[in-house]
XYZ file of C-alpha atoms in Angstrom:
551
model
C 33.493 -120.949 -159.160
C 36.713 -119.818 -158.615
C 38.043 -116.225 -158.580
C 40.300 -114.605 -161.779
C 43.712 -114.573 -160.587
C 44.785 -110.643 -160.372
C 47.254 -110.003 -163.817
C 50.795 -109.762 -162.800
C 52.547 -106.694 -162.736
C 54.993 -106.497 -166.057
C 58.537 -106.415 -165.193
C 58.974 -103.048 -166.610
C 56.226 -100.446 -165.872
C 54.781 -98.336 -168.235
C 54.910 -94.901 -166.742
C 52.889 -91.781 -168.435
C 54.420 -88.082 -167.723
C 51.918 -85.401 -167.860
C 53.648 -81.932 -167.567
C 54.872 -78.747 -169.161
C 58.101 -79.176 -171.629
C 62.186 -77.952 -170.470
C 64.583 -77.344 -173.602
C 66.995 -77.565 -171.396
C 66.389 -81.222 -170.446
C 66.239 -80.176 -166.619
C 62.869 -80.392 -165.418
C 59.515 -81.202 -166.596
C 59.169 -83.981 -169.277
C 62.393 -84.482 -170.150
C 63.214 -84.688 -166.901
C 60.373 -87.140 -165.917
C 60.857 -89.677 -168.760
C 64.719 -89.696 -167.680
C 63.890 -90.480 -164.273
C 61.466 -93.002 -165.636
C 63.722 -95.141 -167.328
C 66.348 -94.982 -164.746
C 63.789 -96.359 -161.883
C 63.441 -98.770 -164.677
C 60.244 -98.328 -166.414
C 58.836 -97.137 -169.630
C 58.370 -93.610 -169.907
C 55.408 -91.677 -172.192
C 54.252 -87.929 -172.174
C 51.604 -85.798 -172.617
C 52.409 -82.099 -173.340
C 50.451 -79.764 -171.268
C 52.499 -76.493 -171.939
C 55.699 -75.650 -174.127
C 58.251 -74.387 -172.011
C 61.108 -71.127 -173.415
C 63.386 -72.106 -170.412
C 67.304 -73.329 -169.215
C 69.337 -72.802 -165.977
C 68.855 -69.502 -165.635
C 64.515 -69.312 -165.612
C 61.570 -69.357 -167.514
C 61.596 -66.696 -170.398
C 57.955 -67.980 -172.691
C 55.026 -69.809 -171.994
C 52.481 -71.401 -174.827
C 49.827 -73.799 -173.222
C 48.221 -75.893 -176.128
C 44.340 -75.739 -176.392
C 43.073 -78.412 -174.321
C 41.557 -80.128 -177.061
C 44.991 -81.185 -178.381
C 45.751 -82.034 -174.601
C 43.013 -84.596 -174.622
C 43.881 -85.876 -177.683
C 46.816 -86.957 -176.357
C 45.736 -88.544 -173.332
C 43.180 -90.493 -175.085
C 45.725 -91.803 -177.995
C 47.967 -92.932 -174.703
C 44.956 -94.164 -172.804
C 43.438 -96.234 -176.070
C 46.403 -98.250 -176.576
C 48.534 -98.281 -173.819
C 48.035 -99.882 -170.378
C 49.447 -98.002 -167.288
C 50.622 -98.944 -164.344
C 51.376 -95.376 -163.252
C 50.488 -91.513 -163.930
C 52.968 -88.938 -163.034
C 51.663 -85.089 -163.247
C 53.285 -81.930 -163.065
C 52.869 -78.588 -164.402
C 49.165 -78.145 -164.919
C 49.419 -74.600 -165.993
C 45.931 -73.177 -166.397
C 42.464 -74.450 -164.446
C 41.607 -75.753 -167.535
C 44.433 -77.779 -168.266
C 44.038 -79.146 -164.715
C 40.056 -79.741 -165.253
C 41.107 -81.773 -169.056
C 43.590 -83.972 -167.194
C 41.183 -84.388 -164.071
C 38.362 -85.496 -166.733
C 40.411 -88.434 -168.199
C 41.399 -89.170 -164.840
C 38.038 -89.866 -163.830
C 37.688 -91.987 -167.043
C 40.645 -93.714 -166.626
C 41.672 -94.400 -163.037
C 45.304 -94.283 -162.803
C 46.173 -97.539 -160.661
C 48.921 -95.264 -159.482
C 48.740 -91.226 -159.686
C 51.400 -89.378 -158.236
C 50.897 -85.530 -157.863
C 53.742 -83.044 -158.583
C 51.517 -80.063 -157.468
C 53.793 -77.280 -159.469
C 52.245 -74.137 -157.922
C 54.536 -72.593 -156.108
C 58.584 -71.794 -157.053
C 61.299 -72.547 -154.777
C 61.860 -68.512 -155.003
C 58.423 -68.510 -153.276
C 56.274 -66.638 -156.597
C 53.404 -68.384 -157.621
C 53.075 -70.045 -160.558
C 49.647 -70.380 -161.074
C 46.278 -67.890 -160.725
C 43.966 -68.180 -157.768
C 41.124 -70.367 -159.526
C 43.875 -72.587 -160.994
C 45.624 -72.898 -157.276
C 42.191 -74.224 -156.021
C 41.891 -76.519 -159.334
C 44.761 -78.025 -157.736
C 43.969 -78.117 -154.483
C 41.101 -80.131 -155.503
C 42.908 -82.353 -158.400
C 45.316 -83.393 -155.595
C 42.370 -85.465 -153.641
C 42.499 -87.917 -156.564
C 45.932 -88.715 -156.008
C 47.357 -92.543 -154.272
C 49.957 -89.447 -152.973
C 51.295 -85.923 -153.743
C 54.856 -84.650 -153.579
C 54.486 -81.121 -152.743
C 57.761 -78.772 -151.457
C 57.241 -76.904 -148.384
C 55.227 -73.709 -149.766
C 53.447 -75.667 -151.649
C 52.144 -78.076 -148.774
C 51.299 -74.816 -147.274
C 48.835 -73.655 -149.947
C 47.036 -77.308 -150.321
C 46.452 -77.244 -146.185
C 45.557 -73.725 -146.158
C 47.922 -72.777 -143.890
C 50.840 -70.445 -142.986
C 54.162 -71.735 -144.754
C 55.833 -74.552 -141.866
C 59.164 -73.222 -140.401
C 60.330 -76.748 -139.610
C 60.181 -80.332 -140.302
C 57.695 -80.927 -137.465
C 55.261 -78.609 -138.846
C 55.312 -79.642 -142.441
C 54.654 -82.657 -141.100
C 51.587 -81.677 -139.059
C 50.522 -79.476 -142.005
C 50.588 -82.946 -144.159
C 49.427 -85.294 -141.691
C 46.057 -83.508 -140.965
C 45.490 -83.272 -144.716
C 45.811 -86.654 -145.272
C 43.443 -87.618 -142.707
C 40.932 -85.548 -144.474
C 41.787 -86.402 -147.510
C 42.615 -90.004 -147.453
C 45.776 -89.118 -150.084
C 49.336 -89.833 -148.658
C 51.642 -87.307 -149.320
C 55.370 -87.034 -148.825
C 56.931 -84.412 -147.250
C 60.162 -83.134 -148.748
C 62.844 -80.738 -146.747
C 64.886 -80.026 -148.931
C 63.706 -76.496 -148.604
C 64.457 -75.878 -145.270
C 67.288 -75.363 -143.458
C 68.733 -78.081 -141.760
C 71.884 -80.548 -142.464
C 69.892 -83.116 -142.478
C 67.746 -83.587 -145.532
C 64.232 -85.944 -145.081
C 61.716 -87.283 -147.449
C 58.457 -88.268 -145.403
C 55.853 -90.788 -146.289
C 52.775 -89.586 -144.567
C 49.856 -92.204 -144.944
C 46.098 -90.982 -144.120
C 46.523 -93.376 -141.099
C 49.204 -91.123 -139.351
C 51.767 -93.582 -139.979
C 55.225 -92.174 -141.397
C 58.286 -93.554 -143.621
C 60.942 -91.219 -143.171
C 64.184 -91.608 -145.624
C 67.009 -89.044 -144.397
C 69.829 -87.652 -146.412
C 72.120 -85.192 -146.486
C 71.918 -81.897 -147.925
C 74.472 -81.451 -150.735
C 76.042 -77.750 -151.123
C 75.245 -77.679 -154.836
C 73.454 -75.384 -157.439
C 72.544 -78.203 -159.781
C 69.025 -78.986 -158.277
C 66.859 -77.974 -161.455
C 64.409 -80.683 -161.778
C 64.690 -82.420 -158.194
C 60.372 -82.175 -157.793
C 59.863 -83.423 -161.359
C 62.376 -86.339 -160.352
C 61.775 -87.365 -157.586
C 57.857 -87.653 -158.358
C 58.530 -89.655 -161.483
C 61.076 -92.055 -160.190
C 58.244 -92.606 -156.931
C 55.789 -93.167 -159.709
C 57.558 -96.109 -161.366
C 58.958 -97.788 -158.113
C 55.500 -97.863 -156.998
C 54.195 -98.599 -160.717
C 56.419 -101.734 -160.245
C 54.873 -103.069 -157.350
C 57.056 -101.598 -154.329
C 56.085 -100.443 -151.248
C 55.590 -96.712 -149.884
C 58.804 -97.489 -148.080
C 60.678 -99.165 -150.885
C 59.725 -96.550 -153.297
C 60.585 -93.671 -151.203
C 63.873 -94.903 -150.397
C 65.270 -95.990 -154.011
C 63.647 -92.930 -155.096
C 65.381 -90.814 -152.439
C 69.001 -92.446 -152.592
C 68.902 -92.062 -156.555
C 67.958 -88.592 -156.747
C 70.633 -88.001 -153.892
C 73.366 -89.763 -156.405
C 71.838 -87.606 -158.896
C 72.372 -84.384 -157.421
C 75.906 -85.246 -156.119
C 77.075 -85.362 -159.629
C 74.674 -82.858 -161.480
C 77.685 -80.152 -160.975
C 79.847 -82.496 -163.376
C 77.663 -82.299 -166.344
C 78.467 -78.461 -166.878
C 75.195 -77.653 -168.364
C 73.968 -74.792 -168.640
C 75.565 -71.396 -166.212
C 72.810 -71.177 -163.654
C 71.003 -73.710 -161.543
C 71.994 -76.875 -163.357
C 70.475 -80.155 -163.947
C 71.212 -83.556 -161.956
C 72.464 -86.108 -163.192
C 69.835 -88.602 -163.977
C 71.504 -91.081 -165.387
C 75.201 -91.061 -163.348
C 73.476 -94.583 -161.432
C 72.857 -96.421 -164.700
C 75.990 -95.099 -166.008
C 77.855 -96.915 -162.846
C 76.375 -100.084 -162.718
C 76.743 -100.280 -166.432
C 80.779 -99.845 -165.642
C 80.085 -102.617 -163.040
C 79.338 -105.035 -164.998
C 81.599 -104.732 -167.757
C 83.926 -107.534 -169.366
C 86.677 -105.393 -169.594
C 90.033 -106.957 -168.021
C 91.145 -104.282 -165.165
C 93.672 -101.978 -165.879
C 97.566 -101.784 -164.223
C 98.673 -105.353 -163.288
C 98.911 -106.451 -166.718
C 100.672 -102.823 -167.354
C 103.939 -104.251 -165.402
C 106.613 -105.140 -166.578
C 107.077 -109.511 -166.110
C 110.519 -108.838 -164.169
C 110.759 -105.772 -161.630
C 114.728 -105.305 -160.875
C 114.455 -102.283 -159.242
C 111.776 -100.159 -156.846
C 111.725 -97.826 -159.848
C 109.789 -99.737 -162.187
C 106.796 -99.723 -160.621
C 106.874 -96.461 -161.001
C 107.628 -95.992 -164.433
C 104.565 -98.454 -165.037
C 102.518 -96.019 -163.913
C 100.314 -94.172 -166.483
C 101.174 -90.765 -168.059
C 102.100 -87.520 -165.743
C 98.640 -86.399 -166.259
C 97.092 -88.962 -164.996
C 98.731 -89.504 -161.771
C 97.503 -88.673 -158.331
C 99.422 -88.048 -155.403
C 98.411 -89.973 -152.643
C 100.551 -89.682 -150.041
C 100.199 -92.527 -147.655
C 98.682 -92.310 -144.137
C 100.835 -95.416 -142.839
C 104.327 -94.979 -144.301
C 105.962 -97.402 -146.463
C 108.718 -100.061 -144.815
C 111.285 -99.779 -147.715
C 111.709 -98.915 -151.344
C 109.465 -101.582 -152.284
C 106.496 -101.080 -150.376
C 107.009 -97.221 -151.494
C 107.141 -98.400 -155.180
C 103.331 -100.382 -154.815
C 102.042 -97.690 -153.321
C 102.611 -95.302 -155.949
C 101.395 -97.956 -158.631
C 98.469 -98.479 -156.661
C 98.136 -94.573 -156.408
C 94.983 -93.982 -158.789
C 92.985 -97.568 -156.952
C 93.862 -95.748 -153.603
C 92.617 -92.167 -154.646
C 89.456 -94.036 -156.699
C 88.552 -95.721 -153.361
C 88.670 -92.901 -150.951
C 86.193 -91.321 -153.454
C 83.911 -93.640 -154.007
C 80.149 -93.791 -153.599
C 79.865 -96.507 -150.720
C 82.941 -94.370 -148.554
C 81.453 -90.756 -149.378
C 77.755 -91.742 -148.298
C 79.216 -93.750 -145.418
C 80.943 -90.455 -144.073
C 78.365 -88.208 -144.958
C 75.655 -90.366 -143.248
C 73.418 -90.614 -146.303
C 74.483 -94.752 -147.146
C 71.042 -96.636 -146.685
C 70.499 -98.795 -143.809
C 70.465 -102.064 -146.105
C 73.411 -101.205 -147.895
C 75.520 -100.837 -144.552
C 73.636 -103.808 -143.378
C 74.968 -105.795 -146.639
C 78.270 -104.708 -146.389
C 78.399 -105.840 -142.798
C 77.566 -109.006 -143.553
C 80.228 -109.077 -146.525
C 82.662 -108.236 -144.144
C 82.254 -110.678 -141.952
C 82.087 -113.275 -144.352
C 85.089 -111.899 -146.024
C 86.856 -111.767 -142.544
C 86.049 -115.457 -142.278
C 87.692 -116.162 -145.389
C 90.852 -114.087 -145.159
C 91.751 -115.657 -141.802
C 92.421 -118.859 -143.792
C 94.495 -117.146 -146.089
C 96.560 -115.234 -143.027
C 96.523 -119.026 -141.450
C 98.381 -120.221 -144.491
C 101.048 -117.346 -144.842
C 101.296 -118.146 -141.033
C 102.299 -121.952 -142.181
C 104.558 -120.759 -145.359
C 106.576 -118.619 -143.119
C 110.080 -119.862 -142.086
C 110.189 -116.885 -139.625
C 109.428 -116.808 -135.819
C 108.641 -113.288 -136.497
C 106.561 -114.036 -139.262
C 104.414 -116.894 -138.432
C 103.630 -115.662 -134.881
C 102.330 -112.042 -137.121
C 100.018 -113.737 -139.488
C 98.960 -116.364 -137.035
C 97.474 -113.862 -134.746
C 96.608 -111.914 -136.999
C 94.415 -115.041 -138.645
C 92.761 -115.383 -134.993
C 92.196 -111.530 -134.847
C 89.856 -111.864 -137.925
C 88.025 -114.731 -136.455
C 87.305 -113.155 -133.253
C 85.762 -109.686 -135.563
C 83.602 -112.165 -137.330
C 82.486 -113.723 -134.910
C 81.889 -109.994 -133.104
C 80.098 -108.485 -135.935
C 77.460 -111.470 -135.968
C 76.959 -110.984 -132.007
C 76.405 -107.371 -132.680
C 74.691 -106.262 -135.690
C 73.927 -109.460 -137.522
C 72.280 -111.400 -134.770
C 71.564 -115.139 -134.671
C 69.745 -115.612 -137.732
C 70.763 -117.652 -140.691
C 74.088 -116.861 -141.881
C 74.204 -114.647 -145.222
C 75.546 -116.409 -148.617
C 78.704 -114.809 -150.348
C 77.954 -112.104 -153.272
C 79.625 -112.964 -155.980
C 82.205 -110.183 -155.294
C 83.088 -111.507 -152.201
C 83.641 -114.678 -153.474
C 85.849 -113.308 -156.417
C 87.876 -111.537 -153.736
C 88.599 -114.037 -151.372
C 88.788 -116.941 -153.960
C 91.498 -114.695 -155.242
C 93.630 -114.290 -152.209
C 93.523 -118.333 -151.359
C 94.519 -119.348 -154.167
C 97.264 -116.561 -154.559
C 98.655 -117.869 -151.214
C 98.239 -121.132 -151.464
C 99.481 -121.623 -155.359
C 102.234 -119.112 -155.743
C 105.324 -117.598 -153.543
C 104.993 -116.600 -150.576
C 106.009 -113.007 -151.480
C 103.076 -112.908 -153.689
C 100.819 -114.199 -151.375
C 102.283 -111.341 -149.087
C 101.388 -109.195 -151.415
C 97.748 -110.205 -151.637
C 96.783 -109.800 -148.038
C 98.108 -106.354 -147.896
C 95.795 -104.001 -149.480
C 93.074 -105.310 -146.493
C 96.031 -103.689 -144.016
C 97.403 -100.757 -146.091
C 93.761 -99.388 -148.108
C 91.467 -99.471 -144.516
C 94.426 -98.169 -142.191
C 94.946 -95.269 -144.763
C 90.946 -95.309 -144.982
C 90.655 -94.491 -141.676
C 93.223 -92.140 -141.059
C 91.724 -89.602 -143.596
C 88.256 -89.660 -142.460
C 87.224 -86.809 -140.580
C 85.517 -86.139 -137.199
C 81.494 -86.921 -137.436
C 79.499 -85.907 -134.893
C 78.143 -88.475 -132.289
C 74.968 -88.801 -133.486
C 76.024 -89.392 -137.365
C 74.648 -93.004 -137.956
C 77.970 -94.383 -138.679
C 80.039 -92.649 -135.984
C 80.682 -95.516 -133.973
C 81.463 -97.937 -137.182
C 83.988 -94.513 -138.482
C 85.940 -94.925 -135.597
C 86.952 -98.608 -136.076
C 88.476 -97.879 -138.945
C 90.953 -95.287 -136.814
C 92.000 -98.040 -134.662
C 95.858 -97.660 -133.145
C 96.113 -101.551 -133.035
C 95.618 -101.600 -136.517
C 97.829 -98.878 -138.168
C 100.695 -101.024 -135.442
C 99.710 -104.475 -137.703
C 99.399 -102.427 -141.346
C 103.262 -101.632 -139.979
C 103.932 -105.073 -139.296
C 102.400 -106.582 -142.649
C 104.425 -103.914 -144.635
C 107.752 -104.789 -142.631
C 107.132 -108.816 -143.873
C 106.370 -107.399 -147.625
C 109.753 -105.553 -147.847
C 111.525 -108.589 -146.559
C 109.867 -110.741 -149.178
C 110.324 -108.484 -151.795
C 114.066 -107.506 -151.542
C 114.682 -111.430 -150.934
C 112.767 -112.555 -154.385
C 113.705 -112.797 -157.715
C 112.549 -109.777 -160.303
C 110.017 -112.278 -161.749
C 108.411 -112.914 -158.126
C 108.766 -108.776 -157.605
C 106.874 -108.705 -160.600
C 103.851 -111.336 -159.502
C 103.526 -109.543 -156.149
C 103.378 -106.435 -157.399
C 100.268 -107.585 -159.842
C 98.661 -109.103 -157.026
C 98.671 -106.104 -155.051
C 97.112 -104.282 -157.516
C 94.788 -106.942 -158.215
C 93.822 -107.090 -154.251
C 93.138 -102.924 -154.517
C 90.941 -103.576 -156.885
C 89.264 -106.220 -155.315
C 89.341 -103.626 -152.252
C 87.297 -101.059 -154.568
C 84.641 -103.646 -155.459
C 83.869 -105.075 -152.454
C 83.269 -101.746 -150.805
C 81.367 -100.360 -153.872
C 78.972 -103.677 -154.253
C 76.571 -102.082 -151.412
C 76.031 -99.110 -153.733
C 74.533 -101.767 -156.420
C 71.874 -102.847 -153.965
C 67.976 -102.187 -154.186
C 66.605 -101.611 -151.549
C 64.490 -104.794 -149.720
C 61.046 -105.280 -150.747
C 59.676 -103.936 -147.219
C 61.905 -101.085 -146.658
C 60.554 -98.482 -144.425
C 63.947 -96.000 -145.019
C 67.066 -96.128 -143.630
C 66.607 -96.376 -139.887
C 69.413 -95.237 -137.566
C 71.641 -98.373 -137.430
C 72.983 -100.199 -134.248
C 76.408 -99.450 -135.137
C 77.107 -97.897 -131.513
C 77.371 -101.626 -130.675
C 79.713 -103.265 -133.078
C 83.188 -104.457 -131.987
C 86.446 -103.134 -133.702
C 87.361 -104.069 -136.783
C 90.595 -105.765 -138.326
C 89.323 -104.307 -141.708
């Protein structure tokens, strides 16, 4: 006889919310079935208590009678088949006994516990009998999410001053217990920012961030428990769950401020990932090369290409133009430039919070992408008529090969070599045959934005302290050597440019722009990444070992 084969997992969990109700669309339900959908499942609710709230607090309370609160569950439970239970706000030891009743009757295969009983002001939010409802409702959970004071009340404990005690406080519960629960310190002081998976076993996951000086945190408990609840609905690991959940919500609270809801403590931004990879992967043809005009006779019409006053930034550039040329793509690339030294992949880089996969990927991009530019630096090299210029783009072809071949030694090991993403491949299938199909000016033109957008990169980054994860990758990108060969390249462009004809100015100039946005992809790609399977976090990387980089 052989044994059923266990149902697969559908592709999109069904997730249920159980918690009290936010008009403002901050916290509690609204707030869970957002994160829901955005971790990719399908959010429900049950409606344990209607909410008078917004930014500012709490003003009325109405808890249902708990016979309506059952009703609910069981019309969910009836039909619907869940991979994962989210609660929060319990309200009344009554409300918590109802939901701990179906519970029992309906084993969540996943129950994550949001144990809302304690305010980040520090006032309780729930009566003593309720408190100890909870207490005891949070041994049925696979783990709890508690903040600090409330991990204090479920130990029975005095309130942990530090990381290491909150995690003592939480590891000796779930040894009794045999519930994980994840330690948040967010709370506390310090810089850095950690979310701990502590299993019954002792064993921890830790996922570190950085604290974000921000008043839109409304919601971040009822987020980050529901978005934990569908990674792990899906089939994820602790370690996999805990980290998309963690790097999401941090994305999420970096641009709550921008949603201007609300005058007090604000919302995040649930939504602001799902809103970028949408962007990502849009058909839409770029914007500004195909703004330029199809014959450039002067420096000056680049710049009146450029979009309206309003729109433009002022970037000035970190390694000078060579000429009246150069100047002129600079400012036309002006809005790429200012677009990449803001985007996600360079602000988490700096600010330490970029997961160890997605600087891992991006590695690995690079070097392939390193391998693949030298043979478009090779060809320039053989184009050239110049002593000048083919002994420049010949070493500097040999330059990129020797990186390569340094970032495999170093971070990337021995193993099998990674394939292309497709951006990559866009990129640098862009750039050969830009130098090997059209003038040399344009081809030029092409390879610049890897010299002129890292040099300029670099130079604006500030100081991190040694043991920021990145510190020793930061300070490639401030390299002497290579603001010298970003002088060099522009020196060749300005020849090439003031030597070709208005309708070659006019190529270049488009594959410049083109390049800078290549430039923006390729470092934003690692941002579209889930993380692997097995994560365990984001570990501290090796990057104290890596070799400089021509990038």
């Amino acid at each position: 006889m052989t044994s059923a084969c266990p149902t697969p997992l559908p592709s999109v969990p069904r997730v249920l919310s159980i918690a009290g109700t936010d008009p403002s669309g901050g916290a509690g339900t609204a707030a869970d079935l957002k994160s829901i959908t955005a971790a990719g499942g399908y959010g429900m609710s049950v409606v344990t208590a209607l909410v008078a709230q917004n930014t500012h607090g709490v003003r009325d309370l109405h808890v249902p009678p708990t016979e309506f609160l059952r009703a609910q569950l069981d019309a969910v439970s009836d039909d619907v088949t869940l991979e994962a239970v989210k609660t929060g706000m319990l309200a009344a030891a009554d409300v918590i006994d109802t939901v701990a009743a179906w519970c029992e009757e309906n084993p969540p295969a996943v129950l994550v516990v949001d144990p809302v009983m304690v305010a980040t002001s520090g006032d309780r939010l729930l009566q003593p009998e309720a408190e100890h409802a909870m207490v005891e409702f949070c041994r049925r959970a696979t783990v709890i999410t508690p903040n600090i004071d409330e991990l204090a009340v479920i130990a029975g404990m005095p309130r942990a001053v530090d990381e290491a005690g909150a995690l003592d406080q939480a590891a000796r519960w779930a040894a009794r217990t045999g519930v994980a629960v994840v330690v948040k310190t967010g709370h506390l002081a310090d810089a850095l920012v950690t979310n701990t998976w502590v299993q019954p076993d002792g064993t921890r996951i830790s996922v570190p961030s950085r604290r974000i000086d921000t008043d839109a945190t409304h919601g971040t408990g009822c987020s980050l428990a529901s978005a934990l609840a569908t990674r792990l609905g899906r089939g994820d690991t602790p370690g996999a769950a805990l980290a998309w959940a963690t790097t999401w919500l941090h994305e999420a609270i970096s641009h709550g401020e921008a949603l201007r809801v609300g005058s007090g403590h604000g919302p995040v931004d649930h939504a602001h990932r799902s809103r970028r990879l949408q962007a990502a992967g849009s058909a839409e043809p770029w914007s500004g090369p195909g703004d330029l005009p199809h014959r450039l006779e002067s420096p000056q019409d680049l710049v009146l290409a450029r979009p309206a006053e309003a729109a433009r930034p002022e970037v000035p550039a970190a390694v000078d133009p060579a000429g009246p040329w150069t100047a002129g793509l600079w400012a036309a690339g002006a809005e790429l430039t200012a677009a990449i030294a803001d985007s996600g992949f360079v602000r988490a880089l700096v600010d330490g919070s970029l997961p160890a996969h997605a600087f891992e990927f991006y590695l690995a991009q690079d070097a392939l992408y390193l391998s693949r530019y030298s043979r478009a630096l090779a060809a320039l090299a053989a184009r050239s008529c110049e002593a000048d210029a083919q002994i420049f783009w010949s070493g500097s072809a040999t330059g990129c090969l020797t990186v390569e071949a340094g970032l495999h030694r170093s971070w990337l090991g021995a193993g099998n070599e990674p394939s292309p993403s497709p951006v990559t491949s866009a990129y640098t299938d862009f750039l050969l045959a830009t130098v090997l199909a059209e003038d040399r000016a344009v081809g030029v033109a092409a390879v610049l934005p890897c010299f002129w957008l890292y040099a300029h990169v670099g130079a604006a980054l500030p100081a991190v302290p040694a043991e920021h994860p990145y510190a020793a990758w930061l300070d490639t990108y401030r390299d002497p050597g290579f603001v010298t060969s970003t002088e060099s390249a522009l020196r060749h462009l300005e020849r090439e440019l003031a030597e070709s004809s208005p309708a070659v100015r006019a190529q270049a100039a488009r594959a410049y722009l083109t390049a800078c946005r290549h430039e923006l992809e390729f470092f934003e790609q690692a941002t579209r990444l889930e993380p692997p399977a097995a994560a365990g976090g984001m570990t501290a990387p090796r990057a104290a070992t890596l070799v400089g980089s021509a990038r």
